Short mmCIF file of C-alpha atoms in Angstrom, two decimals:
data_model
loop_
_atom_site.label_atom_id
_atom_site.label_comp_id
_atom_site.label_asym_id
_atom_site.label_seq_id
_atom_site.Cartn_x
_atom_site.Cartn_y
_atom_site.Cartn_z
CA UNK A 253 221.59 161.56 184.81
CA UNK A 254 222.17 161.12 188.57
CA UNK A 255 218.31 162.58 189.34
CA UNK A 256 216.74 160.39 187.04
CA UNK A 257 218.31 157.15 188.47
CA UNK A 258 217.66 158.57 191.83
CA UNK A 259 214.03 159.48 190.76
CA UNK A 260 214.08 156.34 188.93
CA UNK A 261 215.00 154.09 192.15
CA UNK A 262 212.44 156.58 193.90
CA UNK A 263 209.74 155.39 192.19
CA UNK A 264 210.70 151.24 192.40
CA UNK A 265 210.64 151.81 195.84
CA UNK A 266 206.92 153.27 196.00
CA UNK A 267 205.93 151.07 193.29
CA UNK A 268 207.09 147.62 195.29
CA UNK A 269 206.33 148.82 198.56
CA UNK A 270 203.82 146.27 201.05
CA UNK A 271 201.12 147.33 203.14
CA UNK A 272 199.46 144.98 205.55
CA UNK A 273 195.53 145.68 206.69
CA UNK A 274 193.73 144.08 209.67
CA UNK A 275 190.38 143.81 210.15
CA UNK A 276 188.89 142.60 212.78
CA UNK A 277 185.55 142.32 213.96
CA UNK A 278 183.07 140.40 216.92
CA UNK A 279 180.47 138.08 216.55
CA UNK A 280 177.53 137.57 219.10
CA UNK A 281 175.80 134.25 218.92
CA UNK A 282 171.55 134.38 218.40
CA UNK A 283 169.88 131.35 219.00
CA UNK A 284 167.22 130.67 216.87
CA UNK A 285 164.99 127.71 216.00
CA UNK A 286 163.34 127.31 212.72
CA UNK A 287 161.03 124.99 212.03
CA UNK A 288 158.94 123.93 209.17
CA UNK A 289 155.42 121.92 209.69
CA UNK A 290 155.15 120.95 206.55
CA UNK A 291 154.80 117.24 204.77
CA UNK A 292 154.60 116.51 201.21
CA UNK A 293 155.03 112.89 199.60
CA UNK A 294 157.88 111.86 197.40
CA UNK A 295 156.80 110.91 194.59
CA UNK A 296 159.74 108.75 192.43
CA UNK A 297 159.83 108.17 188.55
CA UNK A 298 161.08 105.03 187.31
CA UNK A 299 162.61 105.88 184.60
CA UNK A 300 166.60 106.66 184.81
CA UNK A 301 168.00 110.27 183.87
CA UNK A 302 171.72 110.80 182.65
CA UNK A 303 172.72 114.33 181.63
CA UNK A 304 176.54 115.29 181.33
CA UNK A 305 177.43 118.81 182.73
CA UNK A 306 180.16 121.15 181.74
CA UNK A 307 181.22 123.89 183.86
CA UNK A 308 182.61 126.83 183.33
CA UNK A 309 185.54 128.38 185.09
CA UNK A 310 183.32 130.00 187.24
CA UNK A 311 181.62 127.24 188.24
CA UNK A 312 185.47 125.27 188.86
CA UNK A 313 186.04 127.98 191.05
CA UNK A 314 183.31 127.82 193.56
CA UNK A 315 184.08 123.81 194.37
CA UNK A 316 183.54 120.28 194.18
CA UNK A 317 179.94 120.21 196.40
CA UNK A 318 178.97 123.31 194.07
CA UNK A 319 179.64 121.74 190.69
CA UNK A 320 177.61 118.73 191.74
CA UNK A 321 174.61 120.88 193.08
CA UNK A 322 174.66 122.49 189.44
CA UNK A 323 175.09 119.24 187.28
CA UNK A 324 171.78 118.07 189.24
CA UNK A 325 170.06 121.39 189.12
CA UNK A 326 170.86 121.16 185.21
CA UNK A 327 170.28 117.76 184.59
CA UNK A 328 166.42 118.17 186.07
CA UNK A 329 166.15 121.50 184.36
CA UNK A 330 166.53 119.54 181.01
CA UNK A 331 164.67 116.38 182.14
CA UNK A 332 160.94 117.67 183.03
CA UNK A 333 161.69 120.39 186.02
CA UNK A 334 162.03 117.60 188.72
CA UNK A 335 162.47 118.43 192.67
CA UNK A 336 165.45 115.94 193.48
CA UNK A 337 167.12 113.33 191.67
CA UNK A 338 166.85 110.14 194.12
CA UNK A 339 170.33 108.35 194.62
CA UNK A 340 172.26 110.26 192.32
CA UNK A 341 175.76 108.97 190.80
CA UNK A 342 178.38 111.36 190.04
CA UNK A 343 181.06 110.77 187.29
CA UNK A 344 183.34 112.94 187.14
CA UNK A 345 186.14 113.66 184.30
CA UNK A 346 189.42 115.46 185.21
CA UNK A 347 192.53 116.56 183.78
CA UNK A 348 195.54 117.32 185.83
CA UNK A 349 197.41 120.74 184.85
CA UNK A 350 200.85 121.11 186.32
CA UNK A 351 199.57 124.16 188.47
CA UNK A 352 195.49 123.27 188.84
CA UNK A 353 193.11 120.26 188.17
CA UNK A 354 190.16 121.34 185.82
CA UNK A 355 186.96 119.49 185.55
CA UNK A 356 186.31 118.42 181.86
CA UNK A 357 182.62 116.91 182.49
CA UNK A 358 180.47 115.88 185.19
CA UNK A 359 177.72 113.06 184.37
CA UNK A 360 174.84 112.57 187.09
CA UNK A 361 172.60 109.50 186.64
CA UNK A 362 169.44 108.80 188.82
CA UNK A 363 165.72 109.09 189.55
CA UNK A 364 164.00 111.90 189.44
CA UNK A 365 161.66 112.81 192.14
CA UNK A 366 158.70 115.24 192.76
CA UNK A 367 157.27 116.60 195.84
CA UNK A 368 153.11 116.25 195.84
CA UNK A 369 150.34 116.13 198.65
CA UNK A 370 151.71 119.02 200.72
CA UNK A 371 149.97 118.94 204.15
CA UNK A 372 150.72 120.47 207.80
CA UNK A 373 152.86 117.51 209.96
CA UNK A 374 150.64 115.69 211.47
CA UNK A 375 151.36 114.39 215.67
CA UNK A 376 151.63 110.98 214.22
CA UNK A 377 154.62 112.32 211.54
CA UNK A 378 155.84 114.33 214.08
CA UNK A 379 156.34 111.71 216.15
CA UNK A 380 157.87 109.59 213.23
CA UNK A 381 160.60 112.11 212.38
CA UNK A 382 161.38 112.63 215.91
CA UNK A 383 162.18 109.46 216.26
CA UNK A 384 164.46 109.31 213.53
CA UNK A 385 166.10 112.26 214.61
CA UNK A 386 166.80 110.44 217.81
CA UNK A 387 164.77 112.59 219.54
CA UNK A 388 163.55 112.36 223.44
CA UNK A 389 160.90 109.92 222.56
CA UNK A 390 163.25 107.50 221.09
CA UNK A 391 165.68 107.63 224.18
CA UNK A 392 162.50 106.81 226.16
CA UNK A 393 161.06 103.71 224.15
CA UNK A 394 164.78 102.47 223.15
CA UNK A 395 166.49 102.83 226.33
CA UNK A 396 169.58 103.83 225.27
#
């Protein structure tokens, strides 16, 4: 009887034992630059799309910027393949769990848009978006 409690308490202790594991590994920074030369026009429907999403767990899992990037990628899916839905408006349904908040629904609303007309960037657009960016030529001409 003694051996088998022993053998017993033997086994607990391998069974309940903790291990810790480090990893550890170094990084080296690459600087790269990628650019893209390409224009296209925007191209935006009038007409208003509403399409309510429900995730899945999996979905829930992965986050709140995630779940909207799928309710929009569903919601032009449905209505006519779209590129972008222009302005969207998110609402969002949840229910509060004593350990976790699920996500019953998530309704997007908004214009869809399409990309057309896709040209190499011209100097003149080049020189538009760099001044949006705030780029050189803006400090230049604005004198900030």
């Amino acid at each position: 009887m003694k051996k088998l409690v022993l053998l017993m308490a033997t086994a607990a202790m391998f069974v309940t034992s903790c291990s810790t594991i480090s990893h550890t590994a170094t990084t080296e920074n690459v600087d790269t630059k990628i650019t893209n030369r390409t224009t296209a026009n925007l191209v935006v429907s009038d007409k208003v799309i509403k399409y309510t999403f429900t995730p899945t767990r999996s979905h829930q899992r992965a986050g709140m910027k995630s779940l909207r990037a799928a309710a929009v990628a569903k919601a032009l899916e449905v209505n006519g393949n779209g590129d972008v839905i222009v302005c969207p408006e998110f609402e969002i349904k949840k229910t509060r769990g004593l350990f976790r908040t699920s996500i019953k629904y998530i309704t997007v609303t908004g214009h869809v848009g399409t990309y057309e007309k896709f040209h190499s960037t011209t100097q003149e657009e080049a020189d538009i978006i760099n001044t949006i960016n705030g780029g050189n030529d803006c400090k230049r001409k604005c004198k900030h």
